[in-house]
Tab-separated table of C-alpha atoms and ligand atoms in Angstrom:
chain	number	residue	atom	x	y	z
Q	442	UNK	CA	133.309	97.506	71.808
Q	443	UNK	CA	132.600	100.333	74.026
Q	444	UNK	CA	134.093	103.488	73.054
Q	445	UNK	CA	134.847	105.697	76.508
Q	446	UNK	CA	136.376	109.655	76.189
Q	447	UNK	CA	139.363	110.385	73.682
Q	448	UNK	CA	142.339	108.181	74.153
Q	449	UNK	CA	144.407	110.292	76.080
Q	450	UNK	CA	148.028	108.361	75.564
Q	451	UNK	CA	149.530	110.067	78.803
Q	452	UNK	CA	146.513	110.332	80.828
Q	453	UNK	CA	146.798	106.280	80.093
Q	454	UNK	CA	150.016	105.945	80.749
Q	455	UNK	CA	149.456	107.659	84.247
Q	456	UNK	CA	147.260	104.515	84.955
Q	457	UNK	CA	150.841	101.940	84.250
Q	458	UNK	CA	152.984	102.624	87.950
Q	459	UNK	CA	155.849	100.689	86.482
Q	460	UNK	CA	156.347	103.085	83.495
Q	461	UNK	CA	157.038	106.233	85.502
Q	462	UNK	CA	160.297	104.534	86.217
Q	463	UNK	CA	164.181	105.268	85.582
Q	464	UNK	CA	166.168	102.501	84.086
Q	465	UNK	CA	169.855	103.010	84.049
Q	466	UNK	CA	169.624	106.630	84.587
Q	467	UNK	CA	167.167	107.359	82.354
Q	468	UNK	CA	163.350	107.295	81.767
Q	469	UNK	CA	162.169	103.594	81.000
Q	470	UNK	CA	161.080	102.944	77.439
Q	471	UNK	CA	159.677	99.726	77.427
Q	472	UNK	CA	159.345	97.731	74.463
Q	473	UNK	CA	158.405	94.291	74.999
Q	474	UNK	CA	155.057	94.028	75.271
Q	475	UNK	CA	154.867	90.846	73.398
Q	476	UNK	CA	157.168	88.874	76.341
Q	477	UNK	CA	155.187	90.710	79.098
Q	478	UNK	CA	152.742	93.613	79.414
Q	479	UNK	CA	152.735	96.293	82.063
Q	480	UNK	CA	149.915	96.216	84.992
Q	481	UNK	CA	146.970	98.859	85.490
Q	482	UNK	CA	146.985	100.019	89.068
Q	483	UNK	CA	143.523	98.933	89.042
Q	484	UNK	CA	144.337	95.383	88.404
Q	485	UNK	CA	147.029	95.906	90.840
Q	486	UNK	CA	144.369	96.850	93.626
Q	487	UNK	CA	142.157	93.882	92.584
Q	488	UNK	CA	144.814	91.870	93.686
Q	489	UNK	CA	145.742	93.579	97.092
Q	490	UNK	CA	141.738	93.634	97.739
Q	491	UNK	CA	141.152	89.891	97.253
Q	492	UNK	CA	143.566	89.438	99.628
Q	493	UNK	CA	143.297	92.362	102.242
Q	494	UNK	CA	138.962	91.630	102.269
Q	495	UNK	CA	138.321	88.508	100.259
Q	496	UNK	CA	140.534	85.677	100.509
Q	497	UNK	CA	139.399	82.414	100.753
Q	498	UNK	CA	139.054	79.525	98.976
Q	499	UNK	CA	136.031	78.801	96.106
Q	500	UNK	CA	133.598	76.779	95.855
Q	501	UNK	CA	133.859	74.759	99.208
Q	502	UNK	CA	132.455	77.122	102.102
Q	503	UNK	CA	129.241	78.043	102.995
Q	504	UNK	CA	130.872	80.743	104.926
Q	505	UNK	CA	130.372	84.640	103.991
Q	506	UNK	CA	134.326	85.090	102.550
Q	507	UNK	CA	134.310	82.103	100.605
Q	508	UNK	CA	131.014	82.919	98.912
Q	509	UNK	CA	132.650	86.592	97.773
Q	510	UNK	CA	135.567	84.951	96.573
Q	511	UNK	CA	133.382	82.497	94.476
Q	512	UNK	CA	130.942	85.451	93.433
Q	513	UNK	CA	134.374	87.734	92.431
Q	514	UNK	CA	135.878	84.562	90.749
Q	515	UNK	CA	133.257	83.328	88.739
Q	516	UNK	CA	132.479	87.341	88.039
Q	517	UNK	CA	135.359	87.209	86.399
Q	518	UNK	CA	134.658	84.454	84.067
Q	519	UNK	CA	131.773	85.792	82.686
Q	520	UNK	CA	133.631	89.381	82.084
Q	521	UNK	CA	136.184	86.893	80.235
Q	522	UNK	CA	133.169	85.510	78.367
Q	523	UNK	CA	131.878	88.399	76.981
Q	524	UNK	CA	134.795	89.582	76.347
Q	525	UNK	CA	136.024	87.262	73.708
Q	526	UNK	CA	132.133	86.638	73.191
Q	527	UNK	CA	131.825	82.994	74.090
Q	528	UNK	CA	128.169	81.540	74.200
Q	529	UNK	CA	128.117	80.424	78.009
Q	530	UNK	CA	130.636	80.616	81.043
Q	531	UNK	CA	131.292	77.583	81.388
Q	532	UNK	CA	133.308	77.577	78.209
Q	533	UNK	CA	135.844	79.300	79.939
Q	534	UNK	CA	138.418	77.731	81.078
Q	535	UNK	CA	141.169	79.462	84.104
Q	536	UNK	CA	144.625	77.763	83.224
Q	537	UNK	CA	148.184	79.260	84.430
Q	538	UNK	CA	148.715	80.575	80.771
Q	539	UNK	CA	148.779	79.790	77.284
Q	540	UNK	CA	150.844	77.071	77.146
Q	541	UNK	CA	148.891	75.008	79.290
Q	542	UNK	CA	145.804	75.621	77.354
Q	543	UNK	CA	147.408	74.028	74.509
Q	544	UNK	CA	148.697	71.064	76.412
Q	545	UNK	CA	145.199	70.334	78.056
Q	546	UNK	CA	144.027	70.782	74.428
Q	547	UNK	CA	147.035	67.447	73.731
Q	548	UNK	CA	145.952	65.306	76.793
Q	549	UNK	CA	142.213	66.053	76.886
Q	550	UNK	CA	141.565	66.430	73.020
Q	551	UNK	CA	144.526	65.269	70.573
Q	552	UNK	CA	145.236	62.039	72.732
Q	553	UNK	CA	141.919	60.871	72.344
Q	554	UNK	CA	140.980	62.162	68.625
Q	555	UNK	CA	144.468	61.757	66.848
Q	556	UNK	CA	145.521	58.537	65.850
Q	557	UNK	CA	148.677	56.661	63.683
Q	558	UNK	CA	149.114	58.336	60.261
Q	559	UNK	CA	146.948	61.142	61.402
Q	560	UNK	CA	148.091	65.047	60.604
Q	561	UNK	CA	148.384	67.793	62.962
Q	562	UNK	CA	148.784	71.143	60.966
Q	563	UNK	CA	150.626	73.955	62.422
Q	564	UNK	CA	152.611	77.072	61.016
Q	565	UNK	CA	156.063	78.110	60.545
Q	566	UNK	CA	155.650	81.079	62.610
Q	567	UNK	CA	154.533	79.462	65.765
Q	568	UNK	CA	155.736	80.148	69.545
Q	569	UNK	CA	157.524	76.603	70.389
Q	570	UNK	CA	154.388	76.313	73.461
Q	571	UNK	CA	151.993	75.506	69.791
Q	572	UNK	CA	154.805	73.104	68.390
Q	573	UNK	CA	156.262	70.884	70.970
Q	574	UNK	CA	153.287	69.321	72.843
Q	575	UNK	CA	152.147	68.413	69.333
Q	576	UNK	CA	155.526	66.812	68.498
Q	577	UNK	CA	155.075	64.828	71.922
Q	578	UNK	CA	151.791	64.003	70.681
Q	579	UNK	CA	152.903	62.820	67.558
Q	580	UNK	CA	155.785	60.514	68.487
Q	581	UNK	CA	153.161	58.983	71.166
Q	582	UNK	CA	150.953	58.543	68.115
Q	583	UNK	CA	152.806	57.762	65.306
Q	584	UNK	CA	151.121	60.800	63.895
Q	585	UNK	CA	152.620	63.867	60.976
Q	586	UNK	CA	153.003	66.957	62.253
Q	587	UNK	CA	152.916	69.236	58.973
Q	588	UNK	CA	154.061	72.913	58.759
Q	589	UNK	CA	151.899	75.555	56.481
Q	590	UNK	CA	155.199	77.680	54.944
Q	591	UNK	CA	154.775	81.319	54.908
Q	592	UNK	CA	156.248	83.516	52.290
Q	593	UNK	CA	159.466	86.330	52.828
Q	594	UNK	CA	156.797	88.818	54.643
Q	595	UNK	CA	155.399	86.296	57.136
Q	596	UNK	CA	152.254	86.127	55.490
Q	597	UNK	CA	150.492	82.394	55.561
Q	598	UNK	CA	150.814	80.665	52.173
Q	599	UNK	CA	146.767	79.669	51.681
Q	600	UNK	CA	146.927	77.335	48.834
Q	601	UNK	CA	149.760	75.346	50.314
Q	602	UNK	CA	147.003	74.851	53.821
Q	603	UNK	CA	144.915	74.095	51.447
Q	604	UNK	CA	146.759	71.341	49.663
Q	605	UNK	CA	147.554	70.187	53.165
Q	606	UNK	CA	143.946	69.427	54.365
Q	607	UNK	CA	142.629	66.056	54.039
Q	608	UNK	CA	140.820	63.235	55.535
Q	609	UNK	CA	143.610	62.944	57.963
Q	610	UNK	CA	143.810	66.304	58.894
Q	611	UNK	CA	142.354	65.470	62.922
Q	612	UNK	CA	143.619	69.072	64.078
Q	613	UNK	CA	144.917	72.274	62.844
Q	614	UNK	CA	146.566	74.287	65.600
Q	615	UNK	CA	147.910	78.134	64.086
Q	616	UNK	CA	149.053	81.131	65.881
Q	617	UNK	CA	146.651	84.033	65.397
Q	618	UNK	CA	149.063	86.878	65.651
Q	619	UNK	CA	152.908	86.015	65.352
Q	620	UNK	CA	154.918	87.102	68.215
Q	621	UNK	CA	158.008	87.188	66.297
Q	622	UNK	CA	156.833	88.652	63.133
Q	623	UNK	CA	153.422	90.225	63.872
Q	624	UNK	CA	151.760	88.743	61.465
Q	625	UNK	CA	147.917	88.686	61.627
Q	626	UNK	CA	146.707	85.459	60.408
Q	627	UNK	CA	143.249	84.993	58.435
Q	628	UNK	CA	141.704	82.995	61.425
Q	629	UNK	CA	138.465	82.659	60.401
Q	630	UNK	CA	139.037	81.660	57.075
Q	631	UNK	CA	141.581	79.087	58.666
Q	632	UNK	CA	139.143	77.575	60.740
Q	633	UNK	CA	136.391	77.306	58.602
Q	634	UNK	CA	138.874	75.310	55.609
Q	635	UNK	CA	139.806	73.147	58.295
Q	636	UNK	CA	136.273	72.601	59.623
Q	637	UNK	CA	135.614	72.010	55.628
Q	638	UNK	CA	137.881	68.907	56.142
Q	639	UNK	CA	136.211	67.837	59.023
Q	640	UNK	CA	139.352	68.713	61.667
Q	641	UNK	CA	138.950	70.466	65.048
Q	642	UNK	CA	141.234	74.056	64.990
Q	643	UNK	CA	142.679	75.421	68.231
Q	644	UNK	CA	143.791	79.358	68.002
Q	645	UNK	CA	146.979	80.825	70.081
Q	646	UNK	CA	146.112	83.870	70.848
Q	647	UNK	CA	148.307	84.963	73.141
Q	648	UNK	CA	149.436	87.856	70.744
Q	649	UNK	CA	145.822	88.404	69.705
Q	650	UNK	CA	144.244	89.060	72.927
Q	651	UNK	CA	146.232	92.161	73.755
Q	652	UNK	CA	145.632	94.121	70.251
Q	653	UNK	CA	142.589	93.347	68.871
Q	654	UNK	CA	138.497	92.648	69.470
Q	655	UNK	CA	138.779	88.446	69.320
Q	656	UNK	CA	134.920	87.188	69.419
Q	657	UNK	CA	134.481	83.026	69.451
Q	658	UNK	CA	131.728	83.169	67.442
Q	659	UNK	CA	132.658	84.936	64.423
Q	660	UNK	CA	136.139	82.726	64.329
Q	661	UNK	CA	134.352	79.649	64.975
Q	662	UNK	CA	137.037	77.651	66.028
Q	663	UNK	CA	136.799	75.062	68.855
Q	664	UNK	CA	139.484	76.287	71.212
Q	665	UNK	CA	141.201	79.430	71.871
Q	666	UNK	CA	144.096	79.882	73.911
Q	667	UNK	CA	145.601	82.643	75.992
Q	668	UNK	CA	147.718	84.412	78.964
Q	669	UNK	CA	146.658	86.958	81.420
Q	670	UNK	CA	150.427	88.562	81.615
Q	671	UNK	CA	150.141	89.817	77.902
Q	672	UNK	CA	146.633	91.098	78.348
Q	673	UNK	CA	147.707	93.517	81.131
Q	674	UNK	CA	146.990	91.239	83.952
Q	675	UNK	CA	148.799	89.200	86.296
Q	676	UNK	CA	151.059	86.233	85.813
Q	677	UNK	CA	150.279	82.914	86.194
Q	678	UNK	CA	146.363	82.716	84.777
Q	679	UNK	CA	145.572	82.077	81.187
Q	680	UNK	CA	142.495	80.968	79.609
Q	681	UNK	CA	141.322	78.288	77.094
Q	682	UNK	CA	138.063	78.803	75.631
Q	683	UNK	CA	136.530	75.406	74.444
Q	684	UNK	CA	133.138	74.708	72.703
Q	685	UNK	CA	131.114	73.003	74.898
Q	686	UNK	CA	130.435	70.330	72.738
Q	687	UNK	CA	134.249	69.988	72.982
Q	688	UNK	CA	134.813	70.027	76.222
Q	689	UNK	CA	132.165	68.174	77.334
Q	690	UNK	CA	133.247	64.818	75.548
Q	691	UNK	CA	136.535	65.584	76.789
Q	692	UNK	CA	138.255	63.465	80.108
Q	693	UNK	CA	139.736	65.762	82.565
Q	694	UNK	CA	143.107	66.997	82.069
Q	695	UNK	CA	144.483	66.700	85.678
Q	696	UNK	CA	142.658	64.806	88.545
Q	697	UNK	CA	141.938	66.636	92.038
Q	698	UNK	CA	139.939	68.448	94.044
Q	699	UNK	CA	137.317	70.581	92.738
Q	700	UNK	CA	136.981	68.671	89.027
Q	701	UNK	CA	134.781	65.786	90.929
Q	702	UNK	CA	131.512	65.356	92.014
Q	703	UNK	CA	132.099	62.654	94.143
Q	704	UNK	CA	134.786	60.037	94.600
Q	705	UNK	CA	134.913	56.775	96.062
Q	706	UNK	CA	138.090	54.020	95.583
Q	707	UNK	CA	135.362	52.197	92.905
Q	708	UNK	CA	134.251	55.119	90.801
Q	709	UNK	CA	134.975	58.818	90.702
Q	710	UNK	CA	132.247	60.865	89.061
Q	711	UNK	CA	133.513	64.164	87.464
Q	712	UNK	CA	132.806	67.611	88.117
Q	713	UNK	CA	130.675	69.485	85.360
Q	714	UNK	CA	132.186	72.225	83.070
Q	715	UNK	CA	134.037	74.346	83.565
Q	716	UNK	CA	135.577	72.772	87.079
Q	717	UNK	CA	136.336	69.342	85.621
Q	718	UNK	CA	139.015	71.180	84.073
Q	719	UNK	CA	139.834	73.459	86.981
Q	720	UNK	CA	141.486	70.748	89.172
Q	721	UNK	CA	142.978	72.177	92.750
Q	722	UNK	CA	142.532	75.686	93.933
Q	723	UNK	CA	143.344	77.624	91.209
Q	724	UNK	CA	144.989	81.437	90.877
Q	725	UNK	CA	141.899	83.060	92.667
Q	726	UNK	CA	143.503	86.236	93.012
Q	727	UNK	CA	144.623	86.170	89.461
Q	728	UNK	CA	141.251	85.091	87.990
Q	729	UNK	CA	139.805	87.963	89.815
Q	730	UNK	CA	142.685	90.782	88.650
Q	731	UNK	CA	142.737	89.183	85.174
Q	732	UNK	CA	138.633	89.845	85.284
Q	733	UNK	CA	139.952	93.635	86.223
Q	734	UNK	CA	142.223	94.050	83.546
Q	735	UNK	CA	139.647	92.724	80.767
Q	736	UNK	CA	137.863	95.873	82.415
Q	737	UNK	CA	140.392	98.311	82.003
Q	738	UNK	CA	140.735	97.169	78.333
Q	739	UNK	CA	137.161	97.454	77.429
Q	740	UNK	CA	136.851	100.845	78.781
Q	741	UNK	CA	139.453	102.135	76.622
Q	742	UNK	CA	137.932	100.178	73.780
Q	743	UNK	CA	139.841	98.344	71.259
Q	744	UNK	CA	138.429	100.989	68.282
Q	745	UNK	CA	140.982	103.757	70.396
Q	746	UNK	CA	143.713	100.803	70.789
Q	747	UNK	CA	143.762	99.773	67.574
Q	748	UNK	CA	143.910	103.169	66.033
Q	749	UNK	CA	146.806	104.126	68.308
Q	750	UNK	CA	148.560	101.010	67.904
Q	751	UNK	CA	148.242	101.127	64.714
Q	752	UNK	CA	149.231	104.319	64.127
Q	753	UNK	CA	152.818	103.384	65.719
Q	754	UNK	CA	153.196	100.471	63.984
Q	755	UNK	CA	152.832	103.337	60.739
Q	756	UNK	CA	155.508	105.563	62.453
Q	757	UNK	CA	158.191	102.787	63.637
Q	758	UNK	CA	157.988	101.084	60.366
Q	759	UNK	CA	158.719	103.869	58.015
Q	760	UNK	CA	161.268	104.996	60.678
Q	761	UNK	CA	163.367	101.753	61.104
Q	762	UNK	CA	163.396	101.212	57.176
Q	763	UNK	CA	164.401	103.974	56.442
Q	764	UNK	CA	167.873	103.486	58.578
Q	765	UNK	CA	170.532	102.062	56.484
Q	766	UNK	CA	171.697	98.802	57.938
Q	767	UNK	CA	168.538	98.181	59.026
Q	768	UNK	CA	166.703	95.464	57.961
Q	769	UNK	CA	162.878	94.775	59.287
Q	770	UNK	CA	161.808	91.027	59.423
Q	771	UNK	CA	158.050	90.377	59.651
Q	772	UNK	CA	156.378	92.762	56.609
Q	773	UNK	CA	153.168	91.232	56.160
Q	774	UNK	CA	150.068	94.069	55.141
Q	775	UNK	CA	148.468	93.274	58.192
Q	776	UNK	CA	150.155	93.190	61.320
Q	777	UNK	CA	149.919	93.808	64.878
Q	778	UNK	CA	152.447	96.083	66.751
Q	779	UNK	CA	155.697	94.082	66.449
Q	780	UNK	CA	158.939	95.520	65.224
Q	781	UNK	CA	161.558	92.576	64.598
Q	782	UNK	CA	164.519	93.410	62.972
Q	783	UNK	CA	168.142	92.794	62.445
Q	784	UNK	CA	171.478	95.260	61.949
Q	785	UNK	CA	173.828	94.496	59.272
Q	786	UNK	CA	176.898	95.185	61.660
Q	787	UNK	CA	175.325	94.561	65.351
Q	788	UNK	CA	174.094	91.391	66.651
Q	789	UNK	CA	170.680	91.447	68.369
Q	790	UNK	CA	172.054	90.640	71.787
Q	791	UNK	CA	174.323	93.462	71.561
Q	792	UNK	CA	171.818	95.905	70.614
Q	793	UNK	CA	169.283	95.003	73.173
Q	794	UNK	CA	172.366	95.944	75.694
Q	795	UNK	CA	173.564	98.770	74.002
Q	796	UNK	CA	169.157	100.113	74.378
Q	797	UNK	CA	169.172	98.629	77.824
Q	798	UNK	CA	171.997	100.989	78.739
Q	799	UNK	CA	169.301	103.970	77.587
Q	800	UNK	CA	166.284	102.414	79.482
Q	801	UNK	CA	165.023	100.658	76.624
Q	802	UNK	CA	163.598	97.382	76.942
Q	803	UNK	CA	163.288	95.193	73.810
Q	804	UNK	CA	163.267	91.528	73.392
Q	805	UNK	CA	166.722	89.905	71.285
Q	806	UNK	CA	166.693	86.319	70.659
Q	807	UNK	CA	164.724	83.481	69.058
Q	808	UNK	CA	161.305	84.764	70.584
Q	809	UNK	CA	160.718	80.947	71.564
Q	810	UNK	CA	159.932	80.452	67.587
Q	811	UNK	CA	163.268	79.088	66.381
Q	812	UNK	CA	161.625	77.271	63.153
Q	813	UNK	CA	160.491	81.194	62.102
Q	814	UNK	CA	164.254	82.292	62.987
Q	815	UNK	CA	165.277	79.389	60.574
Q	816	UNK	CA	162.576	80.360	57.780
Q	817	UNK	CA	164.340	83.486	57.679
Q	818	UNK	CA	168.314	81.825	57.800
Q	819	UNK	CA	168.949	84.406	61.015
Q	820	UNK	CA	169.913	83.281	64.514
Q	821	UNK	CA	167.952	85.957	65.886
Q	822	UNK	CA	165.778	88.714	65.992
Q	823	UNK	CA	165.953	92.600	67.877
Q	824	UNK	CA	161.689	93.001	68.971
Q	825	UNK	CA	159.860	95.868	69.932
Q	826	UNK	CA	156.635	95.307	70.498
Q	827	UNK	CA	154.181	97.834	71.464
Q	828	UNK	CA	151.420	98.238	73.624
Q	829	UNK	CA	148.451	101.052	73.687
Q	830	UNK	CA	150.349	102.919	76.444
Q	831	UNK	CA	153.516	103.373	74.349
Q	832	UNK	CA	153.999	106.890	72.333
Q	833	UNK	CA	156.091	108.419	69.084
Q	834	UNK	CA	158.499	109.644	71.838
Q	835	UNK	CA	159.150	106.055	72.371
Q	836	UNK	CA	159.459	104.839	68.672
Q	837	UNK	CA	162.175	108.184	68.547
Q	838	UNK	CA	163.674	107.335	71.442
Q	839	UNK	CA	164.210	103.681	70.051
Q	840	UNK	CA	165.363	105.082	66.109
Q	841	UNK	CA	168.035	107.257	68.712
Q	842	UNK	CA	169.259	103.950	70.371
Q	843	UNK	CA	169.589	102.442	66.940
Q	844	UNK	CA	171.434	105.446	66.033
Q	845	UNK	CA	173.490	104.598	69.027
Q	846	UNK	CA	174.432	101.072	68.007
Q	847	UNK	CA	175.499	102.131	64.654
Q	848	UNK	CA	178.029	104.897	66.335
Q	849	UNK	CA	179.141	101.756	68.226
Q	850	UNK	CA	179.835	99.469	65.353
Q	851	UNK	CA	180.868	102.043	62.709
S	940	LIG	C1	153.866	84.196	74.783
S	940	LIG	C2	153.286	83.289	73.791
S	940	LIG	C3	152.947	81.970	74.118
S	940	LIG	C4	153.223	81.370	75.465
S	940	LIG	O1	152.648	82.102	76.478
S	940	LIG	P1	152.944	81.691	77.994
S	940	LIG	O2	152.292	82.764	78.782
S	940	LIG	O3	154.436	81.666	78.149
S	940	LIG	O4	152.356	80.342	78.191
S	940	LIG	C5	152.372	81.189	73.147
S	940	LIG	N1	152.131	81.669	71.925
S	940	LIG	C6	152.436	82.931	71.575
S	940	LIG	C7	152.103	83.404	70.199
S	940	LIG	C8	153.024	83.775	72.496
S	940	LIG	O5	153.343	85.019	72.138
């Protein structure tokens, strides 16, 4: 990764518009980068360029605006390409956002691939967009789905995966980082046991993308899905990364315009990769900002992110456990910057209102990962998650609003 000048936390910050604002009187704090991250003003502009100079539809006109918007779309593909280092573009995929990578992945893959008495293999700690298309999938098939446990940290228990592989092991679909308990997984190693078994492996990493350098070729797995909004950029484009070999044997996922070559009532011939999969006029502007904030992220370089990040993730650990009443959930040795944890006396809802009354966002509630909630015998969790632009001011400022809480419930 590139490495640009020092990381300069508030010279960063300055680049985030929405973080210079007040929230209930006071100076936001926001916490919950793993539901949503904050926007760059330069992936902001992208978006007001496209459509103040650009806009037009892609791959249809011969006329001047609709080849820019092409040449700025598919731009941005190959910026997403290297920078998740895929081999070629058209392994790259422009979805609305995780989840629908992983339910093209059910129609366009599993359907075909998984048959009756056939195991799917996820974790306990997934987000319910890498459980319930599989469960669909299942019932449809008369397949298993079967669930790796994890121990009390969060970590992945290895030799039970490995007990669980088998000749009927089709697919193994595992979060890469946990967004409730920040857990990063051993992906590669995952992949290639499951590969060792002859099954395909599809990585969420919607909590990956944000934190850490993700490259296709070193994991090795066959698909890899994730959303724009968590990786700085817009809402409402994601990505799936597929191997060609994949995705090429694969039938189209929705029929349209765009993912055909030509169509007559007889026979429709489909489009080649990656527009077969691309059916309709997709999020242009979104491709294009999402190919802007991939920019911003590479320029800052994930050797600064992950240093900062990680250095918080240091700070707010040793601060929250060392609160009495305070109990973190999610310990794992390596994690990325989530902070889930639960009060003896205060319930998570009422702590994320008693912070939201101080300007500090967190997330309270299941974190769309009830099975993980369950693992743990809680309802719910309290999450802060952080992002590169976040400081020790705003780990103290959340250790005050604790402090708060407790004043509240003594
Ligand atoms: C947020 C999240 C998803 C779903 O992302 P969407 O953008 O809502 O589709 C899936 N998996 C994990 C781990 C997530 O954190």
């Amino acid at each position: 990764m590139t490495t640009g000048a020092a990381f300069d936390v508030n010279k960063v910050r300055g680049d985030f518009p929405l973080l210079k604002q007040q929230v209930n009187g006071n100076p936001l704090i926001y916490l919950d980068n793993g539901a949503t991250s904050q926007k760059p003003q330069s992936v902001i502009d992208a978006i007001v360029r496209y459509y103040t100079t650009t806009n037009s539809n892609v791959h249809r006109g011969v006329h001047t605006l609709s080849q820019l918007a092409t040449e700025d779309y598919e731009g941005a593909r190959a910026k997403i390409r290297k920078f998740i280092n895929a081999g070629e573009d058209r392994e790259i995929i422009f979805t609305r956002n995780t989840t629908e990578g992983i339910n093209l992945v059910a129609h366009s893959y599993a359907r075909h691939n998984v048959g009756p008495g056939d195991d799917i293999i996820v974790s306990n700690m997934e987000h319910h967009s890498n459980i319930v298309p599989w469960q669909m999938l299942c019932e449809e098939k008369g397949a298993n789905l079967r669930v790796v446990p994890i121990d009390d940290t969060g970590e992945l228990l290895m030799d039970e995966y490995e007990k669980m592989l088998g000749p009927r092991t089709k697919l193994v679909s595992i979060t890469h980082v946990s967004n409730a308990l920040g857990t990063i997984l051993p992906a590669a190693k995952i992949v290639q046991m499951a590969h060792a078994h002859g099954a395909a492996v599809l990585l969420d990493g919607a909590q990956a993308v944000p934190h850490m350098p993700v490259d296709m070729k070193e994991l090795d797995c066959d698909f890899y899905a994730f959303s724009g909004h968590k990786l700085f950029g817009p809402t409402g484009i994601g990505i799936l990364y597929g191997k060609a070999e994949f995705l090429e044997a694969m039938p189209p996922f929705m029929g349209g315009g765009d993912m055909i070559k030509s169509v007559t009532f007889e026979k429709t011939i489909y489009n080649d990769l990656p527009y077969k999969f691309e059916a309709g006029t997709p999020d242009i502007a979104g491709a294009i900002a999402l190919g802007a904030a991939v920019d911003y992220v590479s320029n800052l370089g994930f050797d600064q992110i992950t240093a900062h990040e990680e250095e918080l993730l240091r700070y707010g650990t040793e601060a929250l456990s060392s609160i009495a009443g305070v109990k973190l959930i999610g310990t794992a040795a390596h994690k990325a910057g989530i902070l889930s944890f639960v009060m003896d006396k205060a319930h998570p809802h009422d702590i994320g209102t008693i912070l939201d009354e101080q300007g500090i966002a967190i997330r309270t509630g299941h974190h769309c990962a009830q099975p993980v909630m369950q693992r743990f015998q809680i309802p719910a969790t309290a999450r802060a998650s952080l992002a590169f632009y976040n400081t020790k001011e705003d780990i103290d400022a959340l250790v005050k609003g604790i402090d708060r809480v407790l004043e509240v419930f003594s």
